[in-house]
CSV table of C-alpha atoms and ligand atoms in Angstrom, one decimal:
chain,number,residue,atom,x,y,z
J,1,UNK,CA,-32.2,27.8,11.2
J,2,UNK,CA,-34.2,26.9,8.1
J,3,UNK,CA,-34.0,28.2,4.6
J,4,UNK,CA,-36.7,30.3,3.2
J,5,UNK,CA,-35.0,30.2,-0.3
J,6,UNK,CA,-32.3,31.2,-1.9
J,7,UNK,CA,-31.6,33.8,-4.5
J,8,UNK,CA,-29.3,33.0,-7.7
J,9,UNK,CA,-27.9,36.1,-9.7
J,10,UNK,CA,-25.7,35.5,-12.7
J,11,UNK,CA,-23.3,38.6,-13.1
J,12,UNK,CA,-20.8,39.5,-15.5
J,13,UNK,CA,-18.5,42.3,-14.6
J,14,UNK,CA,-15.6,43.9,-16.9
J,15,UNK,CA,-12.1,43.2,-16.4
J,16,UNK,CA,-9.8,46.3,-16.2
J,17,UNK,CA,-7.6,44.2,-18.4
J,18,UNK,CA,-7.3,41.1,-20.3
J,19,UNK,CA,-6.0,38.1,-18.0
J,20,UNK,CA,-4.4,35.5,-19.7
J,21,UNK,CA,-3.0,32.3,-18.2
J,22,UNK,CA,-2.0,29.0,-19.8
J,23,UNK,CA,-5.7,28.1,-19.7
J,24,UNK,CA,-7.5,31.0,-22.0
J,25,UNK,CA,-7.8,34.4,-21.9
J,26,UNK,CA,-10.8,36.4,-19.6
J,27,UNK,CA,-12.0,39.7,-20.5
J,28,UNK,CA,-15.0,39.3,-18.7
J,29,UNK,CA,-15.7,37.5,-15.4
J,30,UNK,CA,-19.1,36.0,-14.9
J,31,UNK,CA,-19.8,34.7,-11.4
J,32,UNK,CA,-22.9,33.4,-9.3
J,33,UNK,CA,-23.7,35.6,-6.4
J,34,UNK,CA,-25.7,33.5,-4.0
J,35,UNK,CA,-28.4,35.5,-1.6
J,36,UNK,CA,-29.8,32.6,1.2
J,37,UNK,CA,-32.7,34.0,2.8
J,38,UNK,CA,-34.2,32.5,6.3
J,39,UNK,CA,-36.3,33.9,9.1
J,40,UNK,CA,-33.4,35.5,10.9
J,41,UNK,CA,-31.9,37.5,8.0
J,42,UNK,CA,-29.9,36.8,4.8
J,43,UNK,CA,-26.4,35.4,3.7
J,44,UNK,CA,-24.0,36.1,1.2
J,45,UNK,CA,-22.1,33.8,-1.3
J,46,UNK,CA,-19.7,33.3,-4.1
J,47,UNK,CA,-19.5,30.9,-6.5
J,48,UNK,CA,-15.6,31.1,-8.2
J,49,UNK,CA,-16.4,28.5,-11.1
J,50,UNK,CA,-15.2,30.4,-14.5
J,51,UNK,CA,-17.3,30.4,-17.8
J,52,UNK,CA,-15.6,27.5,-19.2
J,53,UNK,CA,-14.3,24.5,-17.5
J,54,UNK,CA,-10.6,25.3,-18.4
J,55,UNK,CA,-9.2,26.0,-14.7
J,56,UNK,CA,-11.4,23.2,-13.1
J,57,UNK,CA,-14.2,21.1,-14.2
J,58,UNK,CA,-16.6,23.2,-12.7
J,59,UNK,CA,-18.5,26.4,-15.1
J,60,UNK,CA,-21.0,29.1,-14.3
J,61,UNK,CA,-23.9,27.6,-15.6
J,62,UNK,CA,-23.1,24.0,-14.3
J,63,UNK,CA,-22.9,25.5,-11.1
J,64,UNK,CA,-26.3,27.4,-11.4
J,65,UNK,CA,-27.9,23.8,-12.8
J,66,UNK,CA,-26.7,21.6,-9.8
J,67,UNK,CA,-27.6,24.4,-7.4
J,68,UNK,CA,-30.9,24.9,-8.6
J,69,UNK,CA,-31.5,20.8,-9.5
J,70,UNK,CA,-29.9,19.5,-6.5
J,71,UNK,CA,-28.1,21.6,-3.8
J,72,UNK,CA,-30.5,23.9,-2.7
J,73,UNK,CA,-33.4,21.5,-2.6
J,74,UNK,CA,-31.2,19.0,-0.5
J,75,UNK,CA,-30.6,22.3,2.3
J,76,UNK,CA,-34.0,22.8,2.2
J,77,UNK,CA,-34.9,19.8,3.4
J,78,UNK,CA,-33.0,20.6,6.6
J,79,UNK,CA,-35.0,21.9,9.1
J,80,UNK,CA,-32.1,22.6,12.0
J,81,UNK,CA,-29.4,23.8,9.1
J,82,UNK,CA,-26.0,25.9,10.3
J,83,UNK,CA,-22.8,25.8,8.0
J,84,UNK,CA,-21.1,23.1,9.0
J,85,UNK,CA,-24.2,20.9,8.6
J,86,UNK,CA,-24.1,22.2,5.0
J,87,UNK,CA,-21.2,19.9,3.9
J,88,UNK,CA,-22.4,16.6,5.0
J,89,UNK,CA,-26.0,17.1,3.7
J,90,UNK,CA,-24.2,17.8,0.3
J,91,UNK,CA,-22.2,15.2,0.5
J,92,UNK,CA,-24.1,12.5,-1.3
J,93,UNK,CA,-23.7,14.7,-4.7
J,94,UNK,CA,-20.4,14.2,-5.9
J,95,UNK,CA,-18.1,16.8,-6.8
J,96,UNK,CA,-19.3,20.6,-7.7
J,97,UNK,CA,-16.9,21.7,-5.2
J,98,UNK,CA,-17.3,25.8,-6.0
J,99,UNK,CA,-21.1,25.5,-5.9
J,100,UNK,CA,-21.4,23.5,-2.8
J,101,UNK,CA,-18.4,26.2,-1.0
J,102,UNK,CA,-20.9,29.0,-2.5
J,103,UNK,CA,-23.5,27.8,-0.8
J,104,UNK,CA,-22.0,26.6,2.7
J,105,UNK,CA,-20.7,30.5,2.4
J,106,UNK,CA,-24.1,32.0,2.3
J,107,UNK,CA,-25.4,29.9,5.1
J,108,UNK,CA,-22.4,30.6,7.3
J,109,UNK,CA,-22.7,34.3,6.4
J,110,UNK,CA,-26.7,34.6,7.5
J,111,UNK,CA,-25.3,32.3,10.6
J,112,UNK,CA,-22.6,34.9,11.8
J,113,UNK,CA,-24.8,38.1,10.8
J,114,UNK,CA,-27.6,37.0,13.0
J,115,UNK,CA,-25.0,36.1,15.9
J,116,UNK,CA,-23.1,39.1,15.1
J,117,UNK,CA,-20.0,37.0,15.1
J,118,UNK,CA,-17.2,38.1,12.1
J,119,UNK,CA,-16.0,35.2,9.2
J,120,UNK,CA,-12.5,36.4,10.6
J,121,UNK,CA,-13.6,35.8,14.3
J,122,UNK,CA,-15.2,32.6,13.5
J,123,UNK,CA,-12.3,30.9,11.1
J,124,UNK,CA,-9.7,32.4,13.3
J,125,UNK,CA,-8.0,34.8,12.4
J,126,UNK,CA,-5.0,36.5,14.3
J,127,UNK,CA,-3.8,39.4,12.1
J,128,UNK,CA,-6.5,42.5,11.0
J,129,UNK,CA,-4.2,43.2,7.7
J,130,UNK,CA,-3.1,40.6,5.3
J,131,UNK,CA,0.1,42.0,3.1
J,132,UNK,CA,-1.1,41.3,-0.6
J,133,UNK,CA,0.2,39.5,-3.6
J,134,UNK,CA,-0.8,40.3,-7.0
J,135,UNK,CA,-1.3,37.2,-10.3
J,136,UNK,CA,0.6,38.8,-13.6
J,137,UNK,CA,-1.1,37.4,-16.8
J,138,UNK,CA,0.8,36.3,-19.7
J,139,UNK,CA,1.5,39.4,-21.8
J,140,UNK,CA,2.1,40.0,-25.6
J,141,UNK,CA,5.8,41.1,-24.9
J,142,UNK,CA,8.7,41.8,-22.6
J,143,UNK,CA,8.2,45.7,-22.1
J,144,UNK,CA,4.5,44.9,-21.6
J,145,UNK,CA,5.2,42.7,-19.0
J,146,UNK,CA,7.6,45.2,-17.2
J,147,UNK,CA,5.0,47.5,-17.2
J,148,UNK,CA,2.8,45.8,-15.8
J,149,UNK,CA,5.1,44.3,-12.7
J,150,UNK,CA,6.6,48.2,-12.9
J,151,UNK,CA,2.6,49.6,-11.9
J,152,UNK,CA,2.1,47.1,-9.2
J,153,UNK,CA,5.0,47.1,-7.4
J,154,UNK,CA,4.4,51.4,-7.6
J,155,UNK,CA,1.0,50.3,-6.3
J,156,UNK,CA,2.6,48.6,-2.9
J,157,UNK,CA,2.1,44.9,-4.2
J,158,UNK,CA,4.7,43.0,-1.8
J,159,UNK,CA,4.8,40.2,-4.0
J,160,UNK,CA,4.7,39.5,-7.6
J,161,UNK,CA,3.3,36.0,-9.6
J,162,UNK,CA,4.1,35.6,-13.2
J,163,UNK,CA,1.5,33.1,-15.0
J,164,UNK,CA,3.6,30.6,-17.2
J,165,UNK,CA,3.1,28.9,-20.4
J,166,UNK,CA,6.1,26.8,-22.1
J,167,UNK,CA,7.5,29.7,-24.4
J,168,UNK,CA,6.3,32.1,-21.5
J,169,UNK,CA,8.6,31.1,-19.1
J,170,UNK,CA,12.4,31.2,-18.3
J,171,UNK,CA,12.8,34.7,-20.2
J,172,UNK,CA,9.8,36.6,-18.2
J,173,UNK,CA,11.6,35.8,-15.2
J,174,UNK,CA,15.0,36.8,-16.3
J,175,UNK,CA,14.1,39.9,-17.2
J,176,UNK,CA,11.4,40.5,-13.7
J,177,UNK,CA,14.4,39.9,-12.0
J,178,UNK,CA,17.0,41.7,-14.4
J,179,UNK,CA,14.8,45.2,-13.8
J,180,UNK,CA,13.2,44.8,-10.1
J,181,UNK,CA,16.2,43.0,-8.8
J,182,UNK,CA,16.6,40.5,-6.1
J,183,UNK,CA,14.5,41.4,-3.4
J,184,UNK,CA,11.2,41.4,-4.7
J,185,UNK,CA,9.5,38.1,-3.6
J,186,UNK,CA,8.6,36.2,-7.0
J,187,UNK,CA,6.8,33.3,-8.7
J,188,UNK,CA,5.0,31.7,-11.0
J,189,UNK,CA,2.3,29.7,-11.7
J,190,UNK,CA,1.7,27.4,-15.0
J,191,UNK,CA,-2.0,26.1,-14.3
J,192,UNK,CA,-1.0,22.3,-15.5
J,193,UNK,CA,0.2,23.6,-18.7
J,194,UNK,CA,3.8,21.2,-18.1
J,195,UNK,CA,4.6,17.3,-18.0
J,196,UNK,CA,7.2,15.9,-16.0
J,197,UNK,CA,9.3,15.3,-19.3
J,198,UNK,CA,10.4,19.4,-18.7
J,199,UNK,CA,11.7,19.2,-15.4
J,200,UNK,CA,14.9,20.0,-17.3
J,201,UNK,CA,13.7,22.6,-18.5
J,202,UNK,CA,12.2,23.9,-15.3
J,203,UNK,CA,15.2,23.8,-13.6
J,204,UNK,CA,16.4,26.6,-15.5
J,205,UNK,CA,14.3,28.6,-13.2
J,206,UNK,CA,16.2,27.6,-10.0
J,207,UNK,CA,19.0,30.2,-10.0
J,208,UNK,CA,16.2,33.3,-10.3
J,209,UNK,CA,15.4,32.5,-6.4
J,210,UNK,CA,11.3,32.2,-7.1
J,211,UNK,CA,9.3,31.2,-4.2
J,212,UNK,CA,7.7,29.2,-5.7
J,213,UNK,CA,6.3,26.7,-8.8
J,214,UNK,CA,2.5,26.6,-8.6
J,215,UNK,CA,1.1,23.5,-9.9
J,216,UNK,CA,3.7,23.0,-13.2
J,217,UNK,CA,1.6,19.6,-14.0
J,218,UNK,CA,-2.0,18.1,-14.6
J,219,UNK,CA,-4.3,18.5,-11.7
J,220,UNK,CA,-4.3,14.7,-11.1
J,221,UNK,CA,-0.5,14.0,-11.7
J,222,UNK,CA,0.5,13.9,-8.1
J,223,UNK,CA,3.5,11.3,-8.1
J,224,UNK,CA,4.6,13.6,-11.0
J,225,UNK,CA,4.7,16.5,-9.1
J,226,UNK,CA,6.6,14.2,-6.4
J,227,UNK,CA,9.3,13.5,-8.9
J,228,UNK,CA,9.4,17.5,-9.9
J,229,UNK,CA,10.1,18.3,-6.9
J,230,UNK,CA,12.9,15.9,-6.3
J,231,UNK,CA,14.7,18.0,-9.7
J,232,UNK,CA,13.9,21.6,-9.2
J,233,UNK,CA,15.1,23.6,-6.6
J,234,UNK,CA,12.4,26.0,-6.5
J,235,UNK,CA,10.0,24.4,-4.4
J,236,UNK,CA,6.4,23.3,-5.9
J,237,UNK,CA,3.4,24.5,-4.5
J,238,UNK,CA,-0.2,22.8,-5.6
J,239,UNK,CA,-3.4,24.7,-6.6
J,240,UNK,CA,-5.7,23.0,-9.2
J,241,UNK,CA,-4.6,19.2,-7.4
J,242,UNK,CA,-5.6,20.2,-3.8
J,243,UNK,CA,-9.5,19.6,-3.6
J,244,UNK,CA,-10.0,18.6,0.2
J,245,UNK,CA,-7.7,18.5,3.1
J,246,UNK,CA,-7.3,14.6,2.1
J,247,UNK,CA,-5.4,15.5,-1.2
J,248,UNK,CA,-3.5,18.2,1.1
J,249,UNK,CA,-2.2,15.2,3.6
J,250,UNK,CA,-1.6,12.8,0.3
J,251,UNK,CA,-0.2,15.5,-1.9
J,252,UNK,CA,2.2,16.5,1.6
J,253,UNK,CA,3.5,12.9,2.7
J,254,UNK,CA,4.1,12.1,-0.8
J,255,UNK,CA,6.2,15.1,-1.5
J,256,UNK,CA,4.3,16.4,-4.3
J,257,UNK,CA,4.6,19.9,-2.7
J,258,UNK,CA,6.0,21.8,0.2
J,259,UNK,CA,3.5,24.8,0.3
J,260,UNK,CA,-0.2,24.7,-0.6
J,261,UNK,CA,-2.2,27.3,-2.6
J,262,UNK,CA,-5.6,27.2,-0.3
J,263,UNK,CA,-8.6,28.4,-2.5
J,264,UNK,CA,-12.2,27.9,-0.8
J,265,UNK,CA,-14.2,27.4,-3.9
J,266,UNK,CA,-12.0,24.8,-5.2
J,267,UNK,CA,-11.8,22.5,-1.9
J,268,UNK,CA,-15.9,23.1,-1.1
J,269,UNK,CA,-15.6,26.0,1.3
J,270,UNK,CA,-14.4,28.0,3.9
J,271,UNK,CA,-14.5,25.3,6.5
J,272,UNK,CA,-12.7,22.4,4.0
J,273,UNK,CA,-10.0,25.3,3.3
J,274,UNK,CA,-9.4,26.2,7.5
J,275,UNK,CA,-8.9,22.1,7.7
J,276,UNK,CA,-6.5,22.6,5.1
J,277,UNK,CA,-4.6,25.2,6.9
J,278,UNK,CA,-4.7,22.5,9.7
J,279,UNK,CA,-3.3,19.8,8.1
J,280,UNK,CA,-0.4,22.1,6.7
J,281,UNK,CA,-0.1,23.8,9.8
J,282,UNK,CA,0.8,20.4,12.0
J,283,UNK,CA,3.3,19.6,9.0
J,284,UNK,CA,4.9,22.8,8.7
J,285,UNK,CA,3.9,23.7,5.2
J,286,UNK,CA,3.5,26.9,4.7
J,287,UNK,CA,-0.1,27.7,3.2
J,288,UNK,CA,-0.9,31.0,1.0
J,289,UNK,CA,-4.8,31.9,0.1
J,290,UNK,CA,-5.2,32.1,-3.5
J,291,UNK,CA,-7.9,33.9,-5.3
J,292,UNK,CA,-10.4,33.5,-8.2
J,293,UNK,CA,-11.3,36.8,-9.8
J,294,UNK,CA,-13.4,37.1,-7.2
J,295,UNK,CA,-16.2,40.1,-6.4
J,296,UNK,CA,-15.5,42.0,-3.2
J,297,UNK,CA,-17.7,39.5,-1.4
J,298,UNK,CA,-15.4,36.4,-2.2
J,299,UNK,CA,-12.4,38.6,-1.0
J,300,UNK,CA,-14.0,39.6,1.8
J,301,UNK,CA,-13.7,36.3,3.5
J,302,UNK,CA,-10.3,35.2,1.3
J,303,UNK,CA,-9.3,37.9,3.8
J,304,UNK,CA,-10.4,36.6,6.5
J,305,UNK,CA,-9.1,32.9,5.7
J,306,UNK,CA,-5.4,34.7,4.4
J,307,UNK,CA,-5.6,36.1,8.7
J,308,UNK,CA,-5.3,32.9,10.1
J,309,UNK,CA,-1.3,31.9,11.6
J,310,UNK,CA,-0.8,29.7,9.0
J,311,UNK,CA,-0.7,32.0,5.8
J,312,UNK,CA,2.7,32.7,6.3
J,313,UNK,CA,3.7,33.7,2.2
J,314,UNK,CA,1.2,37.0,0.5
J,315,UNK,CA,-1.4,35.8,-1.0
J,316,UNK,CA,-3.5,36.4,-4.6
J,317,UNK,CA,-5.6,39.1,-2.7
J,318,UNK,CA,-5.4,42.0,-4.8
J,319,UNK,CA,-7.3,44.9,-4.4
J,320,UNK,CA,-10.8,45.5,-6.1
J,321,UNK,CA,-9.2,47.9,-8.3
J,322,UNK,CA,-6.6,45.2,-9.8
J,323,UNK,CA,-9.9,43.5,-11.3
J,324,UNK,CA,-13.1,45.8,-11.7
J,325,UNK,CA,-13.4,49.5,-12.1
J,326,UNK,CA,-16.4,49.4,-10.1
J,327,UNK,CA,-16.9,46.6,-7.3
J,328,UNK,CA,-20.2,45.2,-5.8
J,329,UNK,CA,-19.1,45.8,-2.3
J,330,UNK,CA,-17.2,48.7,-1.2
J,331,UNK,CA,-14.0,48.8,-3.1
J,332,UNK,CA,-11.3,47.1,-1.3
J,333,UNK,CA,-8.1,49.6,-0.9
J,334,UNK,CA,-4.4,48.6,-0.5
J,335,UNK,CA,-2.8,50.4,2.1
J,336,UNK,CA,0.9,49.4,2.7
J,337,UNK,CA,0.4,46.6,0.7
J,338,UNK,CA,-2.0,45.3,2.8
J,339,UNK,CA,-5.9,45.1,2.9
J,340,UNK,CA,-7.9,45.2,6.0
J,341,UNK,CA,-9.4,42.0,7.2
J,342,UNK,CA,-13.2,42.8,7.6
J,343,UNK,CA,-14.6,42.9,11.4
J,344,UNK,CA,-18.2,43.4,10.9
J,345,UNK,CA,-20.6,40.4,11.1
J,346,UNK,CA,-20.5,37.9,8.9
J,347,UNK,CA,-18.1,38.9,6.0
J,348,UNK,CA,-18.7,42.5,7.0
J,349,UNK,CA,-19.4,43.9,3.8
J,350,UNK,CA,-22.7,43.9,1.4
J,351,UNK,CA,-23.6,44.3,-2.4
J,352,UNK,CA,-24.3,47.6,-2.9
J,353,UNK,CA,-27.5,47.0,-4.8
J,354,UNK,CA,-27.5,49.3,-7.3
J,355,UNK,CA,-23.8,47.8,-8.2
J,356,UNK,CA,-25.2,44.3,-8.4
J,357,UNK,CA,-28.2,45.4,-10.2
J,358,UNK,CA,-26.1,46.8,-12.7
J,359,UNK,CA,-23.7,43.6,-13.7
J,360,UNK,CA,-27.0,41.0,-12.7
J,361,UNK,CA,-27.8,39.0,-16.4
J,362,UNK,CA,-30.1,36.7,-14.7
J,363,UNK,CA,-32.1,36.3,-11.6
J,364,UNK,CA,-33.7,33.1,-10.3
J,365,UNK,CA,-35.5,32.4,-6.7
J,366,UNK,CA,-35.7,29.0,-5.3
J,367,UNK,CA,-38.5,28.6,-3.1
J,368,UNK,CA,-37.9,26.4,0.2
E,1,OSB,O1,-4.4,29.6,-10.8
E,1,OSB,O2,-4.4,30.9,-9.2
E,1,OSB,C1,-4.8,30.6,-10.3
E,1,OSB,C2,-7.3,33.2,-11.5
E,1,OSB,C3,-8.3,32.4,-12.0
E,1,OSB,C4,-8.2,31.0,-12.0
E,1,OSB,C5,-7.0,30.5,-11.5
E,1,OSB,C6,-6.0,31.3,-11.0
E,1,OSB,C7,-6.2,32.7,-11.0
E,1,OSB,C8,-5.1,33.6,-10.6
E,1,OSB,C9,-5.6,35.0,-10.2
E,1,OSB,O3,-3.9,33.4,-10.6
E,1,OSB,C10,-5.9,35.0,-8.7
E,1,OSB,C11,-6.6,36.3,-8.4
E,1,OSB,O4,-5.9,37.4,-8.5
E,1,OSB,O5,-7.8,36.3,-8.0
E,2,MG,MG1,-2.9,28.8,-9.5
């Protein structure tokens, strides 16, 4: 196939609450939604990167410059294009990992709506429910925490993540455990905001039975995370230092982590992140799909990615209504705890156009 063009929006869509991580605080989550037109129909994408480059490097309107400057021109160019061909041709432009994985998205979404094939069907998928996890901000107090855990786990959420800050972090989890007990699966994630000088300190979280640590230290300290792991005994999982399913196999015969947070945008798409769940799967570590905020067409085909044998632990793939009063798509609903995995072609669900209209700040068509 070969492009006709493709279609930037800018959105911005309310929060239903603050989120607040070690990183800054989001009220708002603006987003690139990514429409690639060709003679056979049109595809879908996401683009994860935040406003500011606090999580990653990456930010919404970097992403719409190298898109418009570079990416989309270079795909253009291809006359026989399909998604995995998306990739390679991108290659030669280093990084921009959430804007490349946007666009291989909306290629491989126009691919498998013309063939009528499913993004579960096509990435693998054996499961047509995922059980859901849900990512707890940092609050202004205790009771406000409790609260909050208290209306999720009401909600069905079968597992809970506290974000964690130093100061935000041993007494949170004392007292998530102290009320909901034992049995609720629990842990936490400090986006970097650690050294390896605290691993002291952050073995004070071993007796409270967490699941896991998600990336305590800076994105590229990956012998620090090695020598973590060696003094904690809740294991250490990696988000923000796994960028390709090279840093996967480094970060995993190093020791730096014995479970991996897979996030598409952040490793350069849906293909990179099923190598990932590859390259964990042959070494036993369990893999979990993590989420970015994102619109019901990014969780669309998270779901599809958290259905494949490998995501073994709940992922971050709340329910529309955790973020957004109103959704894009058709809201996603937790049943049981679980969401359904889409079936329908390609990520088997579509902007309702009067939804993206309504959160759409700017518009701009490339021309192929
Ligand atoms: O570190 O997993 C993270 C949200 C934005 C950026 C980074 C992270 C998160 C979350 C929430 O934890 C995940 C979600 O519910 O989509
Ligand atoms: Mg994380």
């Amino acid at each position: 196939m070969k492009l006709t063009g493709v279609e930037i929006r800018t959105i911005a869509m309310p929060l239903v609450a603050p989120f607040r991580t070690s990183f800054g605080t989001e009220t708002v989550r603006e987003a690139l939604i990514l429409r690639a037109v060709t003679p056979d129909g049109e595809g879908w994408g996401e683009c994860v990167a935040m406003s500011d480059p606090l999580y990653s490097s990456e930010y919404v309107s970097a992403a719409a410059d190298v898109l418009q400057r570079f990416l989309v021109p270079a795909l253009g160019q291809v006359e026989d294009l399909d998604a995995p061909a998306v990739a390679p041709t991108l290659a030669p432009f280093k990084g921009h990992r959430m804007a490349k994985a946007a666009l291989e998205m909306a290629v491989l979404d126009a691919e498998l709506r013309a063939e009528g094939r499913s993004f579960a069907r096509e990435l693998g998928a054996v499961r047509d429910r995922v059980p859901c996890g849900v990512s707890v901000g940092i609050m202004d107090s205790i009771p406000a925490l409790l609260d909050a855990v208290a209306g999720y786990l009401d909600a069905g959420y079968v597992r809970i993540k506290l974000k964690i800050q130093p100061g935000w972090d041993v007494e949170p989890v004392r007292a998530v455990r102290a009320r909901f007990g034992e049995d609720v699966l629990l842990q936490v994630d400090a986006n970097t905001a650690y050294t390896v000088a605290d691993a002291r300190h952050l073995a004070q979280l071993d007796p409270f039975d967490l699941l896991l640590i998600e990336q305590p230290l800076d994105e590229e300290d990956v012998l620090g995370h090695a020598e973590l792991a060696r003094q904690l005994r809740t294991p250490v999982c990696l988000d923000e230092s796994i960028v390709s399913a090279r840093a996967a196999a480094d970060a995993i015969r190093l020791g730096a982590c014995s479970i991996v947070n897979v996030k598409p945008g952040r490793v350069g798409g849906y293909l990179e992140a099923r190598r990932i769940h590859d390259v964990c799967a042959a070494h036993g570590v369990p893999v979990w799909c993590g989420g970015m905020l994102e619109t019901g067409i990014g969780r669309a085909a998270n779901l599809a990615l958290a259905a494949l044998p490998g995501f073994t632990l709940p992922g971050d793939t709340s329910a529309s209504d955790r973020y957004y009063r109103t959704d894009i798509t058709e809201p996603f609903q937790l049943d049981g705890g679980t969401l359904a995995v889409p079936s329908g072609p390609g990520l088997g669900v579509e902007p309702v156009p009067e939804a993206l209209d309504e959160v759409t700040t700017s518009t701009t068509w490339i021309p192929l």
